[in-house]
Coordinates of C-alpha atoms and ligand atoms in Angstrom, one line a residue:
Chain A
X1 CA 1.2 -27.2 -3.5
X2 CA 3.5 -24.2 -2.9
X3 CA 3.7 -21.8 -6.1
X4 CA 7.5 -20.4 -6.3
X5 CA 7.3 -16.7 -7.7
X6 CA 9.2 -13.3 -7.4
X7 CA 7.6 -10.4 -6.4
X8 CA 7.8 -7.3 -4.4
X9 CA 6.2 -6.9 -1.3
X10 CA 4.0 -4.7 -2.6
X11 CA 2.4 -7.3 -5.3
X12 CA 3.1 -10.2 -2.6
X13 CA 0.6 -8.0 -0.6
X14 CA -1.8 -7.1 -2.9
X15 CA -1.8 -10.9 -4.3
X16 CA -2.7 -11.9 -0.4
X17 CA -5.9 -9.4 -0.7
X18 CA -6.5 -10.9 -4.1
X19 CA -6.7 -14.1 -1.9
X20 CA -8.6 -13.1 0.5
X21 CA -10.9 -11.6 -1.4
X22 CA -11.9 -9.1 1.4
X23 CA -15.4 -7.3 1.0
X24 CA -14.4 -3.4 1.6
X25 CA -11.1 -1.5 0.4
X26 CA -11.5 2.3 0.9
X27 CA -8.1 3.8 -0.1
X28 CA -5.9 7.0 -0.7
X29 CA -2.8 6.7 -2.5
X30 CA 0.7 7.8 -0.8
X31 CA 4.5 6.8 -1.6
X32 CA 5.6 3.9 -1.3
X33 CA 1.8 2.0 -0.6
X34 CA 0.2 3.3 -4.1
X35 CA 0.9 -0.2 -5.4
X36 CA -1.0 -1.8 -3.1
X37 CA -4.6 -0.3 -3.7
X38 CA -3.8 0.6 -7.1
X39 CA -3.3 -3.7 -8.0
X40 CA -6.3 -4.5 -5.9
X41 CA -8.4 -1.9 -8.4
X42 CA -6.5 -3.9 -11.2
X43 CA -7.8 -7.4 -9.5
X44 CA -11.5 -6.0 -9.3
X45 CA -11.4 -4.3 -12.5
X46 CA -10.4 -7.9 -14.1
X47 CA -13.4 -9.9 -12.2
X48 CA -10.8 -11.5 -10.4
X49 CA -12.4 -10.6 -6.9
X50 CA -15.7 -9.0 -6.0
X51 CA -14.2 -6.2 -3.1
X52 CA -16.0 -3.2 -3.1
X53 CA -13.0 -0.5 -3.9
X54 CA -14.1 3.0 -2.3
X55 CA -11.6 6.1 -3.3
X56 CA -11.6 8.6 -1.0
X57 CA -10.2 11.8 -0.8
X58 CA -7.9 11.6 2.2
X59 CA -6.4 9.2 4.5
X60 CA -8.8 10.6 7.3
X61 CA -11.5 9.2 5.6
X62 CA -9.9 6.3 4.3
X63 CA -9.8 4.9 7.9
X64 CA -13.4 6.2 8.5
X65 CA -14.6 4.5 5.4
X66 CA -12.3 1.4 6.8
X67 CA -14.0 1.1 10.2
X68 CA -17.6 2.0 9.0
X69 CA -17.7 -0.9 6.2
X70 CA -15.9 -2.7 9.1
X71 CA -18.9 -1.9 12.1
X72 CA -21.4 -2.9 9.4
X73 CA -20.1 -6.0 9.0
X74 CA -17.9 -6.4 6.0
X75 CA -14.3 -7.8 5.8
X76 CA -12.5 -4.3 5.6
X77 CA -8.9 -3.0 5.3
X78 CA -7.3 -0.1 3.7
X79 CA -3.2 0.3 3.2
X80 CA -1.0 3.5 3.5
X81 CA 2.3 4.9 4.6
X82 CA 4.3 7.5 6.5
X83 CA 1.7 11.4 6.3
X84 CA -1.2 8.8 5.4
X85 CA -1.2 6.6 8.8
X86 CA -0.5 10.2 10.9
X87 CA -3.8 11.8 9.5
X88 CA -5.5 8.9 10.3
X89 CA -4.0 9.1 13.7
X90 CA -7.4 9.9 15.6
X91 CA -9.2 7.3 13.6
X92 CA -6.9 4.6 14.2
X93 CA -7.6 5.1 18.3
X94 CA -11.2 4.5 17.4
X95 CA -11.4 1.3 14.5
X96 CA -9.4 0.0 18.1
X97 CA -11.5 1.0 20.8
X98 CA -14.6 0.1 18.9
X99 CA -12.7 -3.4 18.4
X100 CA -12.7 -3.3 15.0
X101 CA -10.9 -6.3 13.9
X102 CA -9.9 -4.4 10.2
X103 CA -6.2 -4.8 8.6
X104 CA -4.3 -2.1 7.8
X105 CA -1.3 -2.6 5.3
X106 CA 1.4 0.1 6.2
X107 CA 4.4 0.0 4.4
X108 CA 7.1 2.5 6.7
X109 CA 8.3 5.3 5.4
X110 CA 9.7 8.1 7.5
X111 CA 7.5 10.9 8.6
X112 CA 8.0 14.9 7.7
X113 CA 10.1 16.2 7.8
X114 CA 12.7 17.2 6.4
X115 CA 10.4 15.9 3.5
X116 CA 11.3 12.3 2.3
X117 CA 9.5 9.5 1.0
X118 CA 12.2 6.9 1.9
X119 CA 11.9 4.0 4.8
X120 CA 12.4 4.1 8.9
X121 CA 9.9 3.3 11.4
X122 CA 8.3 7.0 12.8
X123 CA 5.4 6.1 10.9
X124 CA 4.6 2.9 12.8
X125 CA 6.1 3.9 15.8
X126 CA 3.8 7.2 15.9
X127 CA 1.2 4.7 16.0
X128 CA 2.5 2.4 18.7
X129 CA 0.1 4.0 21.1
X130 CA -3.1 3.4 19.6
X131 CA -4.3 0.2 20.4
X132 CA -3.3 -1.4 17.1
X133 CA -1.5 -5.2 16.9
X134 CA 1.7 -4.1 15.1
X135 CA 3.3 -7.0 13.4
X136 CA 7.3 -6.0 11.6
X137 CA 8.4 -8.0 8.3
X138 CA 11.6 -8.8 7.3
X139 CA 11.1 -9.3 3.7
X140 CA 8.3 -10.0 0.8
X141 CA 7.3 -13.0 2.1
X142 CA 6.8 -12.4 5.4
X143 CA 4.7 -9.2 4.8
X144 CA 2.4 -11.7 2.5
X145 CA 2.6 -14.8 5.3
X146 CA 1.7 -12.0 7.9
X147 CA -1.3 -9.9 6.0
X148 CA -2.9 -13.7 5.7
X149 CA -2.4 -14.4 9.3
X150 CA -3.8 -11.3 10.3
X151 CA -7.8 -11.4 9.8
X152 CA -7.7 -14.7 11.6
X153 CA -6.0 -12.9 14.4
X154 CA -8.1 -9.7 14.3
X155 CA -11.2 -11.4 14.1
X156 CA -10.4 -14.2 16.9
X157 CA -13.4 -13.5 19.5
X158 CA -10.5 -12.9 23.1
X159 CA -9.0 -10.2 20.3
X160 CA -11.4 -8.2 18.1
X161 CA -8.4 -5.0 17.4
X162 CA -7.2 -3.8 14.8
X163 CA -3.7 -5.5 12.8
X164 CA -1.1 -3.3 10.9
X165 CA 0.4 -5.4 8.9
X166 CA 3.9 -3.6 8.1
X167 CA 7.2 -3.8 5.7
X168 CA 10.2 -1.6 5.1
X169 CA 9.0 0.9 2.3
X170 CA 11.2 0.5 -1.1
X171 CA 13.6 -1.6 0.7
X172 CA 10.5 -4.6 1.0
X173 CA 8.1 -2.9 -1.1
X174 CA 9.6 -2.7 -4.3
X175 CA 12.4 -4.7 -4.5
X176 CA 11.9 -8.3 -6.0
X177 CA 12.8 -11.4 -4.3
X178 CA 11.7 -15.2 -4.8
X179 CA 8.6 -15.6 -3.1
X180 CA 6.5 -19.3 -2.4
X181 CA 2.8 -18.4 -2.1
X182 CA 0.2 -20.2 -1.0
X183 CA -2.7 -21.8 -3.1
X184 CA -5.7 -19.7 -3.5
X185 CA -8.0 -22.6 -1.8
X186 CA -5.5 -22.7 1.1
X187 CA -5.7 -19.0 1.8
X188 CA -9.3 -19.0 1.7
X189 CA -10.1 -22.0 3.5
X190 CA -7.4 -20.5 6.4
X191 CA -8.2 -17.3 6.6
X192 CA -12.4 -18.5 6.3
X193 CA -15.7 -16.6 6.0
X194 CA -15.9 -13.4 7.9
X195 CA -19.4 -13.7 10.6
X196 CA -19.2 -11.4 12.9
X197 CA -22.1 -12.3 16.0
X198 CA -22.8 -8.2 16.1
X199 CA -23.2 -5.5 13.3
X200 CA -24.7 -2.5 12.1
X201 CA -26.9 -3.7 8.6
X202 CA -28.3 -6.6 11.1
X203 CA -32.1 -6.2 10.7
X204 CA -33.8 -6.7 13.8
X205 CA -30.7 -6.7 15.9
X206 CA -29.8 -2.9 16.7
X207 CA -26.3 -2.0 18.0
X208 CA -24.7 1.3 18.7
X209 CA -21.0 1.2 17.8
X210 CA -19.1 4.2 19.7
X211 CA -21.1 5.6 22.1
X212 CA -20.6 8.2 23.9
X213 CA -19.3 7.0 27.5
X214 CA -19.1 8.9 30.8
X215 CA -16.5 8.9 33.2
X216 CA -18.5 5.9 35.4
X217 CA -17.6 3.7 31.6
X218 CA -14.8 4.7 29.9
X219 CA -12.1 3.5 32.3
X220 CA -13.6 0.3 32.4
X221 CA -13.4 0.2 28.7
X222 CA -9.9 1.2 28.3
X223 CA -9.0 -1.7 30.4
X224 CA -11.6 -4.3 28.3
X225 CA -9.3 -2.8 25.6
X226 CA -6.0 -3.5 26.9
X227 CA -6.5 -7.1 28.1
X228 CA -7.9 -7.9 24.3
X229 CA -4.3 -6.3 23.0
X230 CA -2.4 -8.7 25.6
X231 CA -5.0 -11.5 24.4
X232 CA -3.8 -11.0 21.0
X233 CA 0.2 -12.6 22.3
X234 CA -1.6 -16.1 22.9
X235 CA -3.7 -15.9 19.5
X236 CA -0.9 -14.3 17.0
X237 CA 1.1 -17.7 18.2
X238 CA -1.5 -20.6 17.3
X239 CA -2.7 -18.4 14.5
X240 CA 1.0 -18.6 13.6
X241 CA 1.0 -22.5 14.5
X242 CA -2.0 -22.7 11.9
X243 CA -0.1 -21.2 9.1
X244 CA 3.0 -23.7 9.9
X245 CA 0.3 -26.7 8.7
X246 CA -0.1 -24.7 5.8
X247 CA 2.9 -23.4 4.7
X248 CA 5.7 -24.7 6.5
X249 CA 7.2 -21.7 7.4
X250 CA 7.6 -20.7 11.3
X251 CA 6.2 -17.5 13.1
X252 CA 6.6 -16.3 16.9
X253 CA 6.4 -13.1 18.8
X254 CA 9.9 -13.1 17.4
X255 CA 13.0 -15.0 16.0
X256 CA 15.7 -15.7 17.1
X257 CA 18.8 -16.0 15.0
X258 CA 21.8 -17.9 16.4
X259 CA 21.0 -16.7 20.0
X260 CA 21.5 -19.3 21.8
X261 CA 25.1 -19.4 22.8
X262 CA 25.7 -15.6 21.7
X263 CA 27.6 -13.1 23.8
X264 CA 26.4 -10.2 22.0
X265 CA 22.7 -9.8 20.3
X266 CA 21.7 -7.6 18.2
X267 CA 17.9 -6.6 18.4
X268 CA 16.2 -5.1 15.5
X269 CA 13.1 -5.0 13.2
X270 CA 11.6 -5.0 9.7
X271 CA 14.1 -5.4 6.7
X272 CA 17.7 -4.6 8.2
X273 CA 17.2 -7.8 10.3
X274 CA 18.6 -9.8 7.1
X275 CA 21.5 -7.2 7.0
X276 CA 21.9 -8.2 10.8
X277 CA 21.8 -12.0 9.9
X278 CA 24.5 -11.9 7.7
X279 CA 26.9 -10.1 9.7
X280 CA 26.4 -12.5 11.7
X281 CA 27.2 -15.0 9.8
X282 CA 30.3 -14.1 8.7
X283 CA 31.4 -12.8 12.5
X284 CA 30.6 -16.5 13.1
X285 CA 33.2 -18.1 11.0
X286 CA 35.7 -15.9 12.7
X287 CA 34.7 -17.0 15.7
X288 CA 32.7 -14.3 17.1
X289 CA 29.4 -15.7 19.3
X290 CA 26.8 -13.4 17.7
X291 CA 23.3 -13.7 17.1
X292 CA 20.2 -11.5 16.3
X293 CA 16.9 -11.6 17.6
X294 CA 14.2 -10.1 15.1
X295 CA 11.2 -8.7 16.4
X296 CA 8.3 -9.5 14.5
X297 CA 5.4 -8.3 17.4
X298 CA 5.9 -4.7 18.4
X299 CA 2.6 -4.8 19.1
X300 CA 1.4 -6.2 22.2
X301 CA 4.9 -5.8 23.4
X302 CA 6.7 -9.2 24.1
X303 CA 8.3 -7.7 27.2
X304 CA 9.2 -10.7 29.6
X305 CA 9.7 -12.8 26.4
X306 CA 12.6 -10.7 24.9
X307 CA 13.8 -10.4 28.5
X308 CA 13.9 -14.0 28.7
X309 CA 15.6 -14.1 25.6
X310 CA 18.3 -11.7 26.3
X311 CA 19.2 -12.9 29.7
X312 CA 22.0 -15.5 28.8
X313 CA 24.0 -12.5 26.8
X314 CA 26.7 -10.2 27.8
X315 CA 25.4 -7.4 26.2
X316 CA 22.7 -6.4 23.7
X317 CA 22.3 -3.7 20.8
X318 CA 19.0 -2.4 20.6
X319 CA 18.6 -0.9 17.0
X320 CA 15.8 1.7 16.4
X321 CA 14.9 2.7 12.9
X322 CA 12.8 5.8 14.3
X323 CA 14.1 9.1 16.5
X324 CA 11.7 9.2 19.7
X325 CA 12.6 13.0 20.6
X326 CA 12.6 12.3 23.8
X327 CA 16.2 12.5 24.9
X328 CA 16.2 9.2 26.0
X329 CA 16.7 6.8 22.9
X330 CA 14.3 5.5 20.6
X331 CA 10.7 3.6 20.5
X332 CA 12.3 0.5 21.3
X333 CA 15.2 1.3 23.5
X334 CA 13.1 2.6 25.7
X335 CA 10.8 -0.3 25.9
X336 CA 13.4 -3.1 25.7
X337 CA 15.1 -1.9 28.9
X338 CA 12.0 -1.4 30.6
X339 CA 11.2 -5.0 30.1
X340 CA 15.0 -6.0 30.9
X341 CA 14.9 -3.9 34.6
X342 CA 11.4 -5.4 35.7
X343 CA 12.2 -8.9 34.9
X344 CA 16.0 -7.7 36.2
X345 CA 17.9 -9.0 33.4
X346 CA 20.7 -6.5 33.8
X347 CA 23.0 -6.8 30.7
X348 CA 24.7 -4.5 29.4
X349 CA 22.7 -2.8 26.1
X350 CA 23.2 0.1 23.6
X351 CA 20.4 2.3 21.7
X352 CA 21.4 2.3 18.6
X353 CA 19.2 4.6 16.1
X354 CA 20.4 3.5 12.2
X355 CA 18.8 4.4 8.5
X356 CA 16.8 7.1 9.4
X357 CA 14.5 8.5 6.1
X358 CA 16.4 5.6 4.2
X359 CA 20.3 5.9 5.4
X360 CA 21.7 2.8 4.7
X361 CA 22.9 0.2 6.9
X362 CA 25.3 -2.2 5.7
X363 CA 26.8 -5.6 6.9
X364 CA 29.8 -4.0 7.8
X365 CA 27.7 -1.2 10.2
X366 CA 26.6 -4.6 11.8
X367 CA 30.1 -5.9 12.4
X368 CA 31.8 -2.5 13.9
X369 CA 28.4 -2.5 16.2
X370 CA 29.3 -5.9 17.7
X371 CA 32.7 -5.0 18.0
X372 CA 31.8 -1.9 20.0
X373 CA 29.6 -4.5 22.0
X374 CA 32.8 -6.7 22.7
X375 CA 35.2 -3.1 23.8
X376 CA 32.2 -2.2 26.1
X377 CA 32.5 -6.2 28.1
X378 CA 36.1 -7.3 27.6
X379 CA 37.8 -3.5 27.7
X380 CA 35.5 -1.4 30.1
X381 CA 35.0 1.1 27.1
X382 CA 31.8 2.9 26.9
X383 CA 30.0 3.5 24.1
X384 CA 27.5 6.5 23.7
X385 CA 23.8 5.8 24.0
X386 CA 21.3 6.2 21.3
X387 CA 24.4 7.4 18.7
X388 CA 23.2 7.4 14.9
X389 CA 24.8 5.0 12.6
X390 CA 26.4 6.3 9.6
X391 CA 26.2 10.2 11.0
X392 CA 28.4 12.5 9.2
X393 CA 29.8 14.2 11.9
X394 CA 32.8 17.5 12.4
X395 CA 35.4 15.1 14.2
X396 CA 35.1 12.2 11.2
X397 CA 35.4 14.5 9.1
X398 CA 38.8 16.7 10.6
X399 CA 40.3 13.2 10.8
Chain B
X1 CA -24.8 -14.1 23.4
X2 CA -26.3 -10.0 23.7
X3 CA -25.5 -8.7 26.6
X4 CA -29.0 -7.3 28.3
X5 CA -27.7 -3.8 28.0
X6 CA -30.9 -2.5 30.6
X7 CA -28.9 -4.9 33.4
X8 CA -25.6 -2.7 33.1
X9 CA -24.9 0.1 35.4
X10 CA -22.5 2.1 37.0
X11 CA -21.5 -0.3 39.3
X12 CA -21.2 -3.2 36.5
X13 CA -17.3 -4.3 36.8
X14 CA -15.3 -4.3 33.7
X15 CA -15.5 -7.8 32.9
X16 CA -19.5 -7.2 32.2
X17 CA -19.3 -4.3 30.5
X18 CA -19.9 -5.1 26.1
X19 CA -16.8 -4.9 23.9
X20 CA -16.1 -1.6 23.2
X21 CA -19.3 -0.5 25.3
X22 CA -21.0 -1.4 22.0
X23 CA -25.4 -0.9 23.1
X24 CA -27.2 -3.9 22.1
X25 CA -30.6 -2.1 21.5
X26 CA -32.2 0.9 19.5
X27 CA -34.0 3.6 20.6
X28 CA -31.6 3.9 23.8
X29 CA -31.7 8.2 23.8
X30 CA -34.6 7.8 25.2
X31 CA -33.1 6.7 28.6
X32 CA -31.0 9.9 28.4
X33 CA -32.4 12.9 30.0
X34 CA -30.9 16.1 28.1
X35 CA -33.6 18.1 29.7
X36 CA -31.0 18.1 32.5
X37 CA -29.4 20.7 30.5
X38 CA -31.7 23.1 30.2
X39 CA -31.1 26.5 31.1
X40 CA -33.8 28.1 28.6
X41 CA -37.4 26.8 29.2
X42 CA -40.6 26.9 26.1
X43 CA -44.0 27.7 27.1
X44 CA -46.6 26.5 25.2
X45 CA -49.5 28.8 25.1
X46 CA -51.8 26.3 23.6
X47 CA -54.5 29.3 22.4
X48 CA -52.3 30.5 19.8
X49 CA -51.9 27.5 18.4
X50 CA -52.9 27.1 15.0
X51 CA -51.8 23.0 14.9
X52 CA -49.8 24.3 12.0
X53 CA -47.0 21.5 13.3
X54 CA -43.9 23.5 12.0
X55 CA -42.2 23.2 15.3
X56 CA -42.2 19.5 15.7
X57 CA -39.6 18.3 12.9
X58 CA -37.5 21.2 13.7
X59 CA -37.0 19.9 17.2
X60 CA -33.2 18.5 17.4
X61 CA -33.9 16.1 20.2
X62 CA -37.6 15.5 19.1
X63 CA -39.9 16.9 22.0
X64 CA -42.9 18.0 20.5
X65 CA -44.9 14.8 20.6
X66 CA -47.4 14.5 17.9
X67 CA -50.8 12.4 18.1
X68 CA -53.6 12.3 15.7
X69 CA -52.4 15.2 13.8
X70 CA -52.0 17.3 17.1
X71 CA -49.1 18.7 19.2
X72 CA -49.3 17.9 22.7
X73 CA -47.0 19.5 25.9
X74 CA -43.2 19.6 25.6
X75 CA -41.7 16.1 26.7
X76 CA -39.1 18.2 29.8
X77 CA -37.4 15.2 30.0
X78 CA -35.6 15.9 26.9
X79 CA -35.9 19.6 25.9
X80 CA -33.0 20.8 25.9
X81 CA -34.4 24.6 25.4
X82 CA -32.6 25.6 22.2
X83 CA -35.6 27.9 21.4
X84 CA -35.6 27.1 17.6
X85 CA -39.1 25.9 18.2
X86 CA -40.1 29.2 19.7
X87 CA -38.0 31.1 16.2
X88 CA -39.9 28.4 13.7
X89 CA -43.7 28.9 15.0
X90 CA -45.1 31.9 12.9
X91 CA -48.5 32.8 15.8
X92 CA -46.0 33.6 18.6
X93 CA -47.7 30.1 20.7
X94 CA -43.9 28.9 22.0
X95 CA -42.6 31.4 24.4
X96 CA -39.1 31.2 25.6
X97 CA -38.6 31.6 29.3
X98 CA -35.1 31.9 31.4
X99 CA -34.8 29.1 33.8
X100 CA -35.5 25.4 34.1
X101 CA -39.3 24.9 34.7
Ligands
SF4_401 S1 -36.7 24.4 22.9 FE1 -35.5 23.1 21.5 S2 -35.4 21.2 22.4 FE2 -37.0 22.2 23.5 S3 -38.9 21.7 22.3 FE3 -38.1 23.6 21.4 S4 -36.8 22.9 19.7 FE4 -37.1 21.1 21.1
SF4_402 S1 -45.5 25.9 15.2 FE1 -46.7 27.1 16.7 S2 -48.7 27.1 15.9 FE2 -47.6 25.6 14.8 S3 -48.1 23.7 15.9 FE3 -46.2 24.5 16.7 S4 -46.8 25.7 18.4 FE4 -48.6 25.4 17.2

């Protein structure tokens, strides 16, 4: 039986943990994640779960903490944001190439600076590199269907990596919505015991986690590594097939929103998607053939499966919540056409970057971006390449 | 399954290797030769020796041997000749020498 609720993303979170009842939590608090660790203290100060809460002084050793508990054999995750997941930046390399199969609960915020404690993706996207499963949320209750799909997925044998688990900060994280969660058995008895084959407090059984390797190794490793990540495509989707029993609700690589006979699609992540879904909506009943496809993996990248996606469209905006500096577009422009030219689905797209450090981005942002989409096919007119939404610029403002 | 870490080498493809080139045994230093690195070489002159046994624990990469309350010869294999031996033994019976022996 479903339980109907309202909650923020934060508390829909920190209810999965609750859930889960996971063995290790080291933690350091940062805007927006405090909630997270600071409810899960709350649930183990009640009796409500037995997870050992460690409080540490930094995010560094937060992750260190994470991946220790983690190589010793105990259920272990931690949760942060934005300066938090960047000092843990050379940590997070290692809790993957160890194959750590730990969950990390990152709700975006933009990274310094200018200073600002409001949402885009730099965070996540700074970490794209580092071996991790990324998996993007559009709203409360996918962050809690996706934190309870992600042990199972971390902790599948072809995997064994690392999940961030991630949703808009503010935007998902404190704002309220109508949530149905799951029954506590269900979670449980989905999600299972944690019995890892090799660990560290395994008397008679020694292992080494993190070895020092030499050049004849490490290669090798990297490669061991990067198959697990490409693995983790096949796994995320019947984990995501498990939780469908379960719960009803449906999860791929990504979804795909009135795509199917669209001329123009719009391709974005995390919380704007719904913003996306409605423009689209109401473009619809005027006629317009629009559609959006949300990604929900960014993490292994779903390449020839976005490519296949895209193919039957006239033209594509690619929307990046995160500036690359690199002169070239952002995180996801750059990868999305990567994936379109080697599978040589040549559409027409624009790099769009929109609500940097918490800009907003409205329905009717959506709507003048689709129409730039139709000049660009039916006039010839050619729109500039990774432009910022909502920019105040000199010539707007002479007009 | 463990993987018999003593069958891998550096000719073992990929696909062999452990996850995360995690070592299924203990003790596995041993099989690592720092003595390699040597540059600085102790000599034990054993007739100054007093069997006071201060040098032994202060070795980082524990080549003093010790049997039946005695030190024996330096293990080569893994002295890396950092000469704090030599600095800890108060009757001058560990000699620092330049050069690998
Ligand atoms: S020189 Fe250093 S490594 Fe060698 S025996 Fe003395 S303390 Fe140990
Ligand atoms: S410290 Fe010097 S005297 Fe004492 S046991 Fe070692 S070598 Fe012998």
């Amino acid at each position: 039986m479903a339980i109907k609720e309202r909650m923020s993303g934060n508390e829909a979170v920190a209810y999965a943990i609750r859930q889960i009842n996971p063995d290790v939590m080291p933690a350091f608090p940062i805007t927006p994640s405090t909630e997270i660790p600071q409810m899960v203290s709350t649930y183990i100060a009640n009796g409500e779960i037995d997870t050992e809460f460690i409080p540490v002084e930094s995010e560094h050793s937060a992750m260190s903490a994470t991946i220790g508990a983690e190589a010793a054999g105990a259920r272990s995750l931690t949760a942060t944001s934005s300066a938090g997941l960047a000092l843990m930046w050379e940590e997070l390399l290692l809790a993957a190439s160890n194959r750590m199969p730990l969950v990390l609960a990152l709700v975006n915020r933009t990274l310094s600076g200018p200073i600002n404690i409001n949402c885009d993706h730099s965070d996540g996207m700074g970490a794209r590199d580092t071996g991790w499963i990324q998996i993007y949320a559009e709203n409360n209750q996918e962050a809690y269907d996706n934190f309870i799909q992600a042990y199972p997925i971390a902790e599948q044998e072809s995997v064994h990596l690392p999940v961030m688990v991630c949703q808009d900060g503010f935007i998902t994280s404190h704002a309220v919505e109508n949530i149905m969660l799951l029954e506590d058995s269900a979670v449980k008895d989905f999600v299972g015991e944690y019995c890892p084959e090799e660990y560290l407090l395994n008397p008679g059984k020694p292992v080494a986690v993190g070895p020092y390797s030499v050049s004849n190794y490490a290669m090798e490793a990297k490669k061991n590594q990067e198959i697990a990540l490409e693995n983790a495509k096949e796994v995320i989707l019947e984990v995501a097939k498990r939780f469908k029993d379960i719960s009803g609700r449906e999860y791929g690589l990504f979804e795909e929103y009135k795509t199917k006979d669209a001329d123009y699609i719009m391709l974005i992540m995390g919380s704007a998607a719904g913003t996306a879904k409605q423009a689209v909506d109401d473009l619809r009943e005027k006629g317009w053939k629009v559609g959006v496809l949300k990604l929900r993996v960014f993490r292994p990248f779903p390449a020839e499966e976005i490519a296949e996606a895209l193919k039957g469209c006239k033209a594509a905006a690619i929307m990046d919540r995160c500036e690359s500096y690199n002169g070239n577009g952002g995180p996801l422009g750059s990868e999305v056409l990567a994936g379109l030219f080697r599978h040589k689905v040549m559409i027409e797209t624009v790099n769009y970057i929109y609500g940097l450090a918490g800009r907003d981005f409205t329905v009717s942002d959506v709507c003048h971006i689709f129409s730039e989409l139709d000049g660009m096919v039916t006039k010839g007119k050619k729109p500039r390449q990774y432009q910022y939404i909502r920019l105040r610029e000199q010539e707007a403002a002479d007009e | 399954m463990r993987t018999d870490v003593t069958k891998i080498n550096e000719k073992t493809p990929h696909e062999q290797l452990t996850e995360g080139l995690m070592m299924f045994a203990g003790g596995t230093s041993r099989y690592f030769n720092t003595g390699e690195w040597r540059t600085n070489t102790p000599v034990f002159h054993e007739e100054k020796c007093r069997q006071c046994l201060l040098c032994a624990p202060v070795c980082p990469d524990s080549s003093i041997p010790v049997k039946n309350g005695e030190r024996l010869a330096f293990d080569m294999d893994h002295c890396k000749g950092c000469g704090i031996c030599a600095n800890v033994c108060p009757f001058g019976a560990i000699e620092m020498k330049e050069g690998v022996e």
